[in-house]
Amino acid sequence: MRIPDHLAEKGKKRIASFPVDGFVFGGGPEHPKMMLVGEAPGETEIGNGVPFSGRAGRELMTFIERLGLTREEVYITSAVRSRPYRWGEKKTRDGQVVKRKYNRPPTAREITAHAPLLDYEVANVRAPVIVTLGNIGLKRLAGPDKKIGDCHGDLLVQPVQKLDENDQFVWTDKEYRIFPTYHPASIFYNRSLLEVIHSDLEKLKEVLASG
Ligand code: URA
């Protein structure tokens, strides 16, 4: 399943005034084993159009394997579908300082700009559980008061946030099963989180087995 083109065009227009690059569709089966919600694509993903195909993606594939699943069985998306960047400086080997773009987390306004895209996926993809990766996906869906450090590895059964016609977040009538864990990129900064994620994945395995 993929969002309709008119919705993608709307998303591109809504985010056009922000410092972001490209557009990567989420994707996967309409009836996946689970839906994964990340943060935003990075440089690699913008280059090849495939979500989670860079360094964080390689880690994520090991998580999916641990669950006994394949990439083809899961729906993969994120809160924002363009790459948020900031300009920074880098010293080259020959000592020159060059300007380059660095990834950064999406802002609240960028998340709002692309909210209709994720809302469509949440409403139309028949996933038995939505796994949020990191704080951005968790807060976007389960609400701003949620913190990954407090609720990773817990199954939350609750409404999710969706954008209304006034660009305000409201709660869905329907309840969803949300399973928060850390973003795979978090282990690049804090290696000890890998053990925590592995223990979350053991719990997620039980949740998936219970249907
Ligand atoms: N992080 C995300 O959240 N999504 C990607 O596609 C890549 C990195």
CSV table of N, CA, C and O in Angstrom, one decimal, residues 6 11 30 85 101 103 107 117 170 186 190 192 200-201 206:
chain,number,residue,atom,x,y,z
A,6,HIS,N,-2.3,12.4,-4.8
A,6,HIS,CA,-2.8,13.7,-4.5
A,6,HIS,C,-2.4,14.1,-3.1
A,6,HIS,O,-2.1,15.3,-2.8
A,11,GLY,N,1.3,17.0,0.7
A,11,GLY,CA,2.3,17.0,1.7
A,11,GLY,C,3.6,17.7,1.2
A,11,GLY,O,4.2,18.5,2.0
A,30,GLU,N,-0.9,-4.0,2.8
A,30,GLU,CA,-2.1,-3.4,3.4
A,30,GLU,C,-2.5,-4.1,4.7
A,30,GLU,O,-3.1,-3.5,5.6
A,85,TYR,N,17.1,19.2,7.2
A,85,TYR,CA,18.6,19.3,7.3
A,85,TYR,C,18.9,20.7,7.9
A,85,TYR,O,18.1,21.6,8.1
A,101,LYS,N,25.2,19.6,4.4
A,101,LYS,CA,23.9,19.5,5.1
A,101,LYS,C,24.0,18.3,6.1
A,101,LYS,O,24.6,17.3,5.7
A,103,ASN,N,21.7,15.9,8.9
A,103,ASN,CA,20.3,15.6,9.3
A,103,ASN,C,20.0,16.2,10.7
A,103,ASN,O,20.9,16.5,11.5
A,107,THR,N,10.9,19.5,13.1
A,107,THR,CA,10.3,20.4,14.0
A,107,THR,C,8.8,20.1,14.1
A,107,THR,O,8.2,19.4,13.3
A,117,LEU,N,-0.5,12.7,6.0
A,117,LEU,CA,0.1,11.5,5.3
A,117,LEU,C,0.1,10.4,6.3
A,117,LEU,O,-0.4,9.3,6.0
A,170,VAL,N,-6.2,16.2,17.2
A,170,VAL,CA,-7.4,15.8,18.0
A,170,VAL,C,-7.2,14.2,18.1
A,170,VAL,O,-6.4,13.6,17.4
A,186,SER,N,19.5,5.5,17.8
A,186,SER,CA,19.9,5.9,19.2
A,186,SER,C,21.1,5.1,19.7
A,186,SER,O,21.9,5.6,20.5
A,190,ASN,N,24.4,5.9,22.0
A,190,ASN,CA,24.4,5.2,23.3
A,190,ASN,C,24.3,3.7,23.1
A,190,ASN,O,23.2,3.2,23.0
A,192,SER,N,24.6,1.2,24.9
A,192,SER,CA,23.9,0.3,25.9
A,192,SER,C,22.4,0.2,25.6
A,192,SER,O,21.7,-0.7,26.2
A,200,ASP,N,13.0,-5.1,24.7
A,200,ASP,CA,11.7,-4.6,24.2
A,200,ASP,C,11.2,-5.5,23.0
A,200,ASP,O,10.0,-5.9,23.0
A,201,LEU,N,12.1,-6.0,22.2
A,201,LEU,CA,11.7,-6.8,21.1
A,201,LEU,C,11.2,-8.2,21.5
A,201,LEU,O,10.3,-8.8,20.9
A,206,GLU,N,5.9,-11.3,21.9
A,206,GLU,CA,4.7,-11.8,22.7
A,206,GLU,C,3.4,-11.1,22.2
A,206,GLU,O,2.4,-11.7,22.0
